CSV table of C-alpha atoms in Angstrom, one decimal:
chain,number,residue,atom,x,y,z
A,1,MET,CA,9.3,6.7,-3.6
A,2,LYS,CA,11.2,3.5,-4.2
A,3,LYS,CA,10.6,0.6,-1.7
A,4,ASN,CA,13.3,-2.0,-0.9
A,5,LEU,CA,15.8,-0.4,-3.3
A,6,PHE,CA,17.7,0.4,-0.2
A,7,LEU,CA,17.0,-2.1,2.6
A,8,LEU,CA,16.1,-1.2,6.1
A,9,ILE,CA,18.6,-2.7,8.5
A,10,VAL,CA,16.9,-3.8,11.7
A,11,PHE,CA,19.0,-6.4,13.5
A,12,ILE,CA,17.0,-9.1,15.2
A,13,SER,CA,17.6,-10.8,18.5
A,14,VAL,CA,17.6,-14.6,18.6
A,15,LEU,CA,14.8,-15.2,21.1
A,16,SER,CA,11.3,-13.8,21.5
A,17,PHE,CA,8.8,-14.2,24.3
A,18,SER,CA,7.1,-17.0,22.3
A,19,GLY,CA,10.4,-18.8,21.7
A,20,PHE,CA,10.2,-18.1,17.9
A,21,ILE,CA,13.4,-17.4,16.1
A,22,PRO,CA,13.9,-15.4,12.9
A,23,PRO,CA,13.8,-17.6,9.7
A,24,VAL,CA,17.0,-16.1,8.3
A,25,ASP,CA,20.3,-15.8,10.1
A,26,ASP,CA,21.6,-12.3,10.9
A,27,SER,CA,18.9,-10.7,8.8
A,28,TYR,CA,16.7,-7.6,9.1
A,29,LEU,CA,13.2,-6.4,8.2
A,30,THR,CA,12.3,-5.0,4.8
A,31,SER,CA,8.5,-4.9,5.0
A,32,SER,CA,5.8,-4.9,7.7
A,33,PHE,CA,2.4,-6.5,8.2
A,34,ALA,CA,-0.7,-5.4,6.4
A,35,GLU,CA,1.0,-3.0,4.0
A,36,PHE,CA,-0.9,-2.3,0.7
A,37,ARG,CA,0.0,-4.4,-2.3
A,38,SER,CA,-1.3,-3.9,-5.8
A,39,THR,CA,0.5,-6.9,-7.3
A,40,GLY,CA,-0.9,-10.4,-8.2
A,41,ASN,CA,-4.5,-11.0,-9.2
A,42,SER,CA,-5.9,-8.2,-7.2
A,43,PRO,CA,-4.9,-5.5,-4.6
A,44,HIS,CA,-4.5,-7.1,-1.2
A,45,PHE,CA,-2.9,-6.7,2.2
A,46,HIS,CA,0.7,-7.8,2.8
A,47,GLY,CA,-0.1,-10.9,4.9
A,48,GLY,CA,3.1,-11.1,6.8
A,49,ILE,CA,6.6,-9.5,7.1
A,50,ASP,CA,9.7,-9.8,5.0
A,51,PHE,CA,13.2,-10.7,6.1
A,52,SER,CA,16.1,-9.9,3.8
A,53,THR,CA,18.0,-12.7,2.2
A,54,PHE,CA,20.5,-10.1,1.0
A,55,SER,CA,19.1,-10.2,-2.5
A,56,LYS,CA,20.3,-13.7,-2.9
A,57,GLU,CA,18.6,-17.0,-3.8
A,58,GLY,CA,19.6,-20.1,-2.0
A,59,ILE,CA,19.9,-18.6,1.5
A,60,PRO,CA,18.8,-21.2,4.2
A,61,ILE,CA,15.3,-20.6,5.6
A,62,ARG,CA,14.8,-22.0,9.1
A,63,ALA,CA,11.8,-23.3,11.0
A,64,ILE,CA,11.0,-20.5,13.5
A,65,TYR,CA,9.8,-23.1,16.0
A,66,GLU,CA,9.4,-26.9,16.2
A,67,GLY,CA,6.5,-28.3,14.3
A,68,TYR,CA,5.5,-30.5,11.4
A,69,VAL,CA,4.7,-29.8,7.7
A,70,VAL,CA,1.1,-29.1,6.9
A,71,ARG,CA,1.5,-28.6,3.1
A,72,LEU,CA,3.7,-27.3,0.3
A,73,GLU,CA,2.3,-25.2,-2.5
A,74,LEU,CA,4.0,-24.6,-5.8
A,75,ASN,CA,3.5,-21.9,-8.4
A,76,ASP,CA,1.1,-19.7,-6.5
A,77,PRO,CA,0.7,-16.4,-8.4
A,78,ILE,CA,1.4,-14.3,-5.2
A,79,TYR,CA,3.4,-16.5,-2.9
A,80,GLY,CA,5.3,-18.6,-5.4
A,81,ASN,CA,6.6,-21.7,-3.6
A,82,ILE,CA,5.4,-22.2,0.0
A,83,ILE,CA,5.8,-24.3,3.0
A,84,VAL,CA,3.4,-24.2,6.0
A,85,LEU,CA,4.3,-25.6,9.4
A,86,GLN,CA,2.0,-26.4,12.4
A,87,HIS,CA,3.5,-25.4,15.8
A,88,PRO,CA,2.5,-26.8,19.2
A,89,ASN,CA,1.3,-23.4,20.4
A,90,GLY,CA,-1.6,-23.6,18.0
A,91,TYR,CA,-0.2,-21.2,15.4
A,92,ARG,CA,1.0,-22.0,11.9
A,93,SER,CA,3.9,-20.3,10.0
A,94,LEU,CA,4.0,-19.9,6.2
A,95,TYR,CA,7.2,-19.2,4.3
A,96,ALA,CA,6.9,-17.9,0.7
A,97,HIS,CA,8.8,-17.0,-2.5
A,98,LEU,CA,11.0,-20.1,-2.0
A,99,ARG,CA,13.4,-21.4,-4.7
A,100,SER,CA,13.7,-24.9,-3.3
A,101,PHE,CA,13.2,-27.1,-0.2
A,102,ASN,CA,15.4,-29.1,2.0
A,103,TYR,CA,16.8,-32.6,1.2
A,104,VAL,CA,13.7,-34.3,2.7
A,105,LEU,CA,11.1,-32.3,0.8
A,106,GLN,CA,12.8,-31.5,-2.5
A,107,PRO,CA,12.6,-35.1,-3.9
A,108,ILE,CA,8.9,-35.0,-3.3
A,109,VAL,CA,8.6,-31.7,-5.1
A,110,ASP,CA,10.7,-32.9,-8.0
A,111,ASP,CA,8.4,-35.9,-8.6
A,112,VAL,CA,5.3,-33.6,-8.6
A,113,VAL,CA,6.9,-31.1,-10.9
A,114,LYS,CA,7.6,-33.8,-13.5
A,115,GLU,CA,3.9,-34.5,-13.7
A,116,PHE,CA,2.4,-31.0,-13.3
A,117,GLN,CA,5.2,-28.7,-14.6
A,118,ASN,CA,4.3,-25.1,-13.9
A,119,GLU,CA,0.7,-25.6,-12.7
A,120,LYS,CA,-0.3,-24.6,-9.2
A,121,VAL,CA,0.0,-27.6,-7.0
A,122,VAL,CA,-0.8,-28.2,-3.3
A,123,ILE,CA,0.9,-31.1,-1.5
A,124,GLU,CA,-0.7,-32.0,1.8
A,125,PHE,CA,0.9,-34.1,4.6
A,126,SER,CA,-0.5,-36.0,7.6
A,127,ASP,CA,0.0,-34.7,11.1
A,128,ASN,CA,3.6,-35.3,12.3
A,129,GLU,CA,4.5,-37.1,9.0
A,130,ILE,CA,7.5,-34.8,8.5
A,131,SER,CA,8.6,-32.9,11.6
A,132,PHE,CA,11.2,-30.2,12.2
A,133,SER,CA,13.0,-28.8,15.2
A,134,LYS,CA,13.4,-25.1,15.8
A,135,GLY,CA,16.2,-23.8,13.6
A,136,ASP,CA,16.2,-26.7,11.1
A,137,VAL,CA,16.7,-25.7,7.5
A,138,ILE,CA,13.3,-26.2,5.7
A,139,ALA,CA,13.9,-24.4,2.4
A,140,TYR,CA,16.0,-21.9,0.5
A,141,SER,CA,15.3,-18.4,-0.5
A,142,GLY,CA,14.0,-17.4,-4.0
A,143,LYS,CA,11.9,-14.9,-5.8
A,144,THR,CA,9.0,-17.0,-6.9
A,145,GLY,CA,5.4,-15.6,-7.2
A,146,GLU,CA,5.2,-11.8,-7.1
A,147,ALA,CA,8.6,-11.3,-5.4
A,148,VAL,CA,10.8,-8.7,-7.2
A,149,LYS,CA,13.9,-9.7,-5.4
A,150,PRO,CA,14.8,-12.8,-3.4
A,151,HIS,CA,13.7,-12.5,0.2
A,152,CYS,CA,11.9,-14.5,2.9
A,153,HIS,CA,8.2,-13.7,3.4
A,154,ILE,CA,6.8,-15.2,6.6
A,155,GLU,CA,3.2,-15.2,7.9
A,156,ILE,CA,1.7,-16.3,11.2
A,157,ARG,CA,-1.8,-17.7,11.0
A,158,ASN,CA,-4.2,-19.3,13.5
A,159,HIS,CA,-4.8,-23.0,13.4
A,160,ASP,CA,-7.5,-23.1,10.8
A,161,GLU,CA,-5.7,-20.3,8.8
A,162,SER,CA,-8.7,-18.0,8.9
A,163,ILE,CA,-6.8,-15.1,10.5
A,164,LEU,CA,-3.5,-13.5,9.6
A,165,VAL,CA,-1.6,-12.2,12.7
A,166,ASP,CA,1.2,-9.6,12.8
A,167,PRO,CA,4.3,-11.7,13.0
A,168,LEU,CA,6.2,-8.9,14.8
A,169,GLU,CA,4.2,-9.9,17.8
A,170,PHE,CA,6.2,-13.2,17.9
A,171,PHE,CA,9.7,-11.8,17.3
A,172,GLU,CA,11.7,-9.6,19.6
A,173,ILE,CA,13.1,-6.9,17.4
A,174,ALA,CA,15.0,-3.9,18.7
A,175,PRO,CA,13.3,-0.5,17.8
A,176,PRO,CA,15.2,0.9,14.9
A,177,GLU,CA,16.2,4.5,14.7
A,178,GLY,CA,13.9,6.3,12.3
A,179,ASP,CA,11.0,8.8,12.0
A,180,ILE,CA,7.3,8.7,11.2
A,181,ILE,CA,6.8,10.8,8.1
A,182,LEU,CA,3.6,12.4,6.9
A,183,LYS,CA,4.4,12.9,3.2
A,184,GLU,CA,1.1,14.2,1.9
A,185,LEU,CA,-2.5,14.7,2.6
A,186,ILE,CA,-5.5,14.2,0.3
A,187,ILE,CA,-8.6,16.2,1.4
A,188,ASP,CA,-11.8,15.7,-0.6
A,189,GLY,CA,-9.7,14.3,-3.4
A,190,LYS,CA,-7.3,17.2,-3.5
A,191,LYS,CA,-3.6,16.6,-2.7
A,192,VAL,CA,-2.1,19.1,-0.3
A,193,GLU,CA,1.2,19.5,1.4
A,194,TYR,CA,1.0,19.1,5.1
A,195,ASN,CA,1.9,22.1,7.3
A,196,ARG,CA,1.2,22.0,11.0
A,197,GLY,CA,-1.7,24.4,11.9
A,198,SER,CA,-2.7,25.1,8.3
A,199,VAL,CA,-6.4,25.5,7.3
A,200,TYR,CA,-7.7,23.3,4.5
A,201,THR,CA,-11.1,23.3,2.9
A,202,PHE,CA,-13.6,20.5,2.4
A,203,THR,CA,-17.2,20.1,1.1
A,204,GLY,CA,-19.8,17.5,1.7
A,205,ASP,CA,-21.3,16.0,4.9
A,206,TYR,CA,-17.9,15.3,6.6
A,207,PRO,CA,-14.2,15.7,5.9
A,208,LYS,CA,-12.6,13.0,3.8
A,209,ILE,CA,-9.0,12.8,4.8
A,210,GLU,CA,-6.3,10.5,3.3
A,211,MET,CA,-2.7,10.5,4.4
A,212,ASN,CA,0.5,9.2,2.8
A,213,ALA,CA,2.6,8.3,5.9
A,214,PHE,CA,5.2,5.7,6.9
A,215,LEU,CA,8.1,4.8,9.2
A,216,LYS,CA,11.2,6.1,7.4
A,217,ILE,CA,14.5,4.2,8.2
A,218,ASN,CA,17.4,5.4,6.1
A,219,ASN,CA,16.0,5.2,2.6
A,220,ASN,CA,13.4,2.6,3.3
A,221,MET,CA,9.8,2.7,4.5
A,222,LEU,CA,7.7,0.5,6.7
A,223,GLY,CA,3.9,0.6,7.1
A,224,LEU,CA,2.3,1.9,10.3
A,225,LYS,CA,0.7,0.0,13.1
A,226,GLU,CA,-2.1,2.3,14.3
A,227,ILE,CA,-3.6,5.6,13.3
A,228,LYS,CA,-6.1,7.6,15.4
A,229,LEU,CA,-8.1,10.6,14.1
A,230,TYR,CA,-9.5,13.2,16.5
A,231,PHE,CA,-11.8,16.1,15.8
A,232,ALA,CA,-11.6,18.6,18.6
A,233,ASN,CA,-10.1,16.0,20.9
A,234,LYS,CA,-12.8,13.5,20.2
A,235,LEU,CA,-11.6,10.2,18.9
A,236,MET,CA,-13.4,9.7,15.6
A,237,TYR,CA,-11.6,6.9,13.8
A,238,ASP,CA,-9.0,4.2,14.9
A,239,ILE,CA,-7.1,1.9,12.5
A,240,LEU,CA,-5.1,-0.9,14.1
A,241,LEU,CA,-3.3,-3.3,11.9
A,242,ASP,CA,-2.9,-6.3,14.3
A,243,GLU,CA,-4.7,-9.0,12.4
A,244,ILE,CA,-6.5,-9.5,9.1
A,245,PRO,CA,-9.2,-12.2,8.6
A,246,MET,CA,-8.5,-14.2,5.4
A,247,GLU,CA,-11.9,-13.3,4.1
A,248,GLU,CA,-10.6,-9.6,4.1
A,249,PHE,CA,-7.2,-10.4,2.5
A,250,TYR,CA,-8.4,-8.9,-0.9
A,251,LYS,CA,-10.2,-6.0,0.8
A,252,PRO,CA,-7.3,-3.5,1.4
A,253,TYR,CA,-9.6,-0.5,0.6
A,254,SER,CA,-11.0,-0.8,4.1
A,255,VAL,CA,-7.7,0.9,5.2
A,256,TYR,CA,-6.2,2.3,2.0
A,257,SER,CA,-7.5,4.7,-0.7
A,258,LYS,CA,-7.5,3.9,-4.4
A,259,ASP,CA,-4.8,6.5,-4.8
A,260,SER,CA,-2.4,3.9,-3.4
A,261,ILE,CA,0.0,1.9,-5.5
A,262,ALA,CA,2.5,-0.7,-4.4
A,263,ALA,CA,4.1,-2.7,-7.1
A,264,GLY,CA,7.7,-3.6,-7.7
A,265,TYR,CA,9.9,-0.7,-6.3
A,266,ILE,CA,7.0,1.8,-6.3
A,267,TYR,CA,5.4,2.3,-2.9
A,268,LYS,CA,3.0,5.2,-2.3
A,269,THR,CA,0.0,4.4,-0.1
A,270,TYR,CA,-2.7,6.5,1.5
A,271,TYR,CA,-4.5,5.6,4.7
A,272,ARG,CA,-8.1,6.5,4.4
A,273,LEU,CA,-9.4,8.1,7.6
A,274,TYR,CA,-13.1,8.0,6.9
A,275,PRO,CA,-15.6,5.1,6.7
A,276,GLU,CA,-16.2,4.4,3.0
A,277,VAL,CA,-15.5,0.6,3.5
A,278,LEU,CA,-15.3,-0.9,6.9
A,279,GLY,CA,-13.3,-3.9,8.0
A,280,THR,CA,-11.6,-5.6,11.0
A,281,PRO,CA,-8.7,-3.0,11.2
A,282,ILE,CA,-11.2,-0.3,11.8
A,283,LYS,CA,-11.5,-0.5,15.6
A,284,ILE,CA,-13.5,2.7,16.2
A,285,ASN,CA,-15.8,4.6,13.9
A,286,ASN,CA,-17.6,7.6,15.4
A,287,PHE,CA,-18.4,9.3,12.2
A,288,PRO,CA,-22.1,8.3,12.6
A,289,THR,CA,-22.2,10.6,15.7
A,290,LEU,CA,-20.6,13.5,13.8
A,291,ASN,CA,-22.5,16.8,13.7
A,292,THR,CA,-22.6,17.4,10.0
A,293,ASN,CA,-23.7,21.0,10.4
A,294,LEU,CA,-20.3,22.0,11.8
A,295,ASP,CA,-18.2,24.2,9.4
A,296,PHE,CA,-14.9,24.0,11.3
A,297,PHE,CA,-12.9,21.1,12.6
A,298,GLN,CA,-9.7,21.0,14.7
A,299,VAL,CA,-7.9,17.9,13.5
A,300,ARG,CA,-5.3,15.8,15.3
A,301,ILE,CA,-3.8,12.6,14.0
A,302,GLU,CA,-1.8,10.3,16.2
A,303,VAL,CA,0.4,7.8,14.3
A,304,PHE,CA,2.1,4.8,15.9
A,305,ASP,CA,4.7,2.3,14.7
A,306,PHE,CA,5.0,-1.3,15.9
A,307,TRP,CA,7.2,-0.2,18.8
A,308,ASN,CA,4.4,2.1,20.1
A,309,ARG,CA,6.4,5.2,19.2
A,310,LYS,CA,4.0,8.1,18.5
A,311,LYS,CA,4.0,11.1,16.3
A,312,GLU,CA,1.2,13.7,16.1
A,313,PHE,CA,0.0,15.9,13.2
A,314,SER,CA,-2.5,18.7,13.5
A,315,PHE,CA,-4.3,21.0,11.2
A,316,ASN,CA,-7.7,22.6,10.7
A,317,LEU,CA,-10.6,22.0,8.2
A,318,LYS,CA,-13.1,24.6,7.1
A,319,ARG,CA,-16.2,23.8,5.1
A,320,GLU,CA,-16.8,25.5,1.8
A,321,ARG,CA,-20.5,26.0,1.1
């Protein structure tokens, strides 16, 4: 299925509990936190969220809160051109895929580009050397790095940038109308169409379930926030995509299976509901307690979006010996 070909329209209120404002005026979300990406140097998590710039370059990008410039980065293979701000609440915000910067920063960038051309360059600034107020224009939208279309990618990081945090926690966004869809299951490597109450077969010590699921809004898709797997009403596995340590940025297979692909307009990802590779998003793993002699499992999967809306899917698994 194509992603971002038709944009999800989710209108954003101007004030959040943290005081952060959206970086683009009158915009809407097009991607969510920790989605799978197979672009760039290596598969990775989507480190932030995306706001539409209406497929246009040159749209003003605003500081989401007061702060000062930590650094600029040019020609990063994933992020393209970047600006990072430090905020007084301890968090940092990163804005990516930029075409250019505001009138204070662009002359600095122009001088650096004359010397280094298209090389990757990091320009660091002293604390409070260049400050901004909330809402000030800091840059302009582009499609540098791995961006297919112009948009504003924004991340929230802790002070030492060791942890990526879901930016949706910092913006008040009205719940959009939509539905959580389970498109397809993979059980023991075999793709099957989901039907409630159906009986599927598996082999091996324990069932290996993967699911292609997403929040569908009009013709666009957003990733999920949390997935809980139950066997006979016992919680076996819990994936919660609230934060990603930077050391795990290139380890998306703790959550997604290798059947996943997300590059350009193609987006088809499978959440892996068994512990092949563990990571921070895996909050509960009770597979070590599973009775591997059982031949029949009643399966229930609870799926949540960011707004805590839940949908359940249930089926049965029977072991083939």
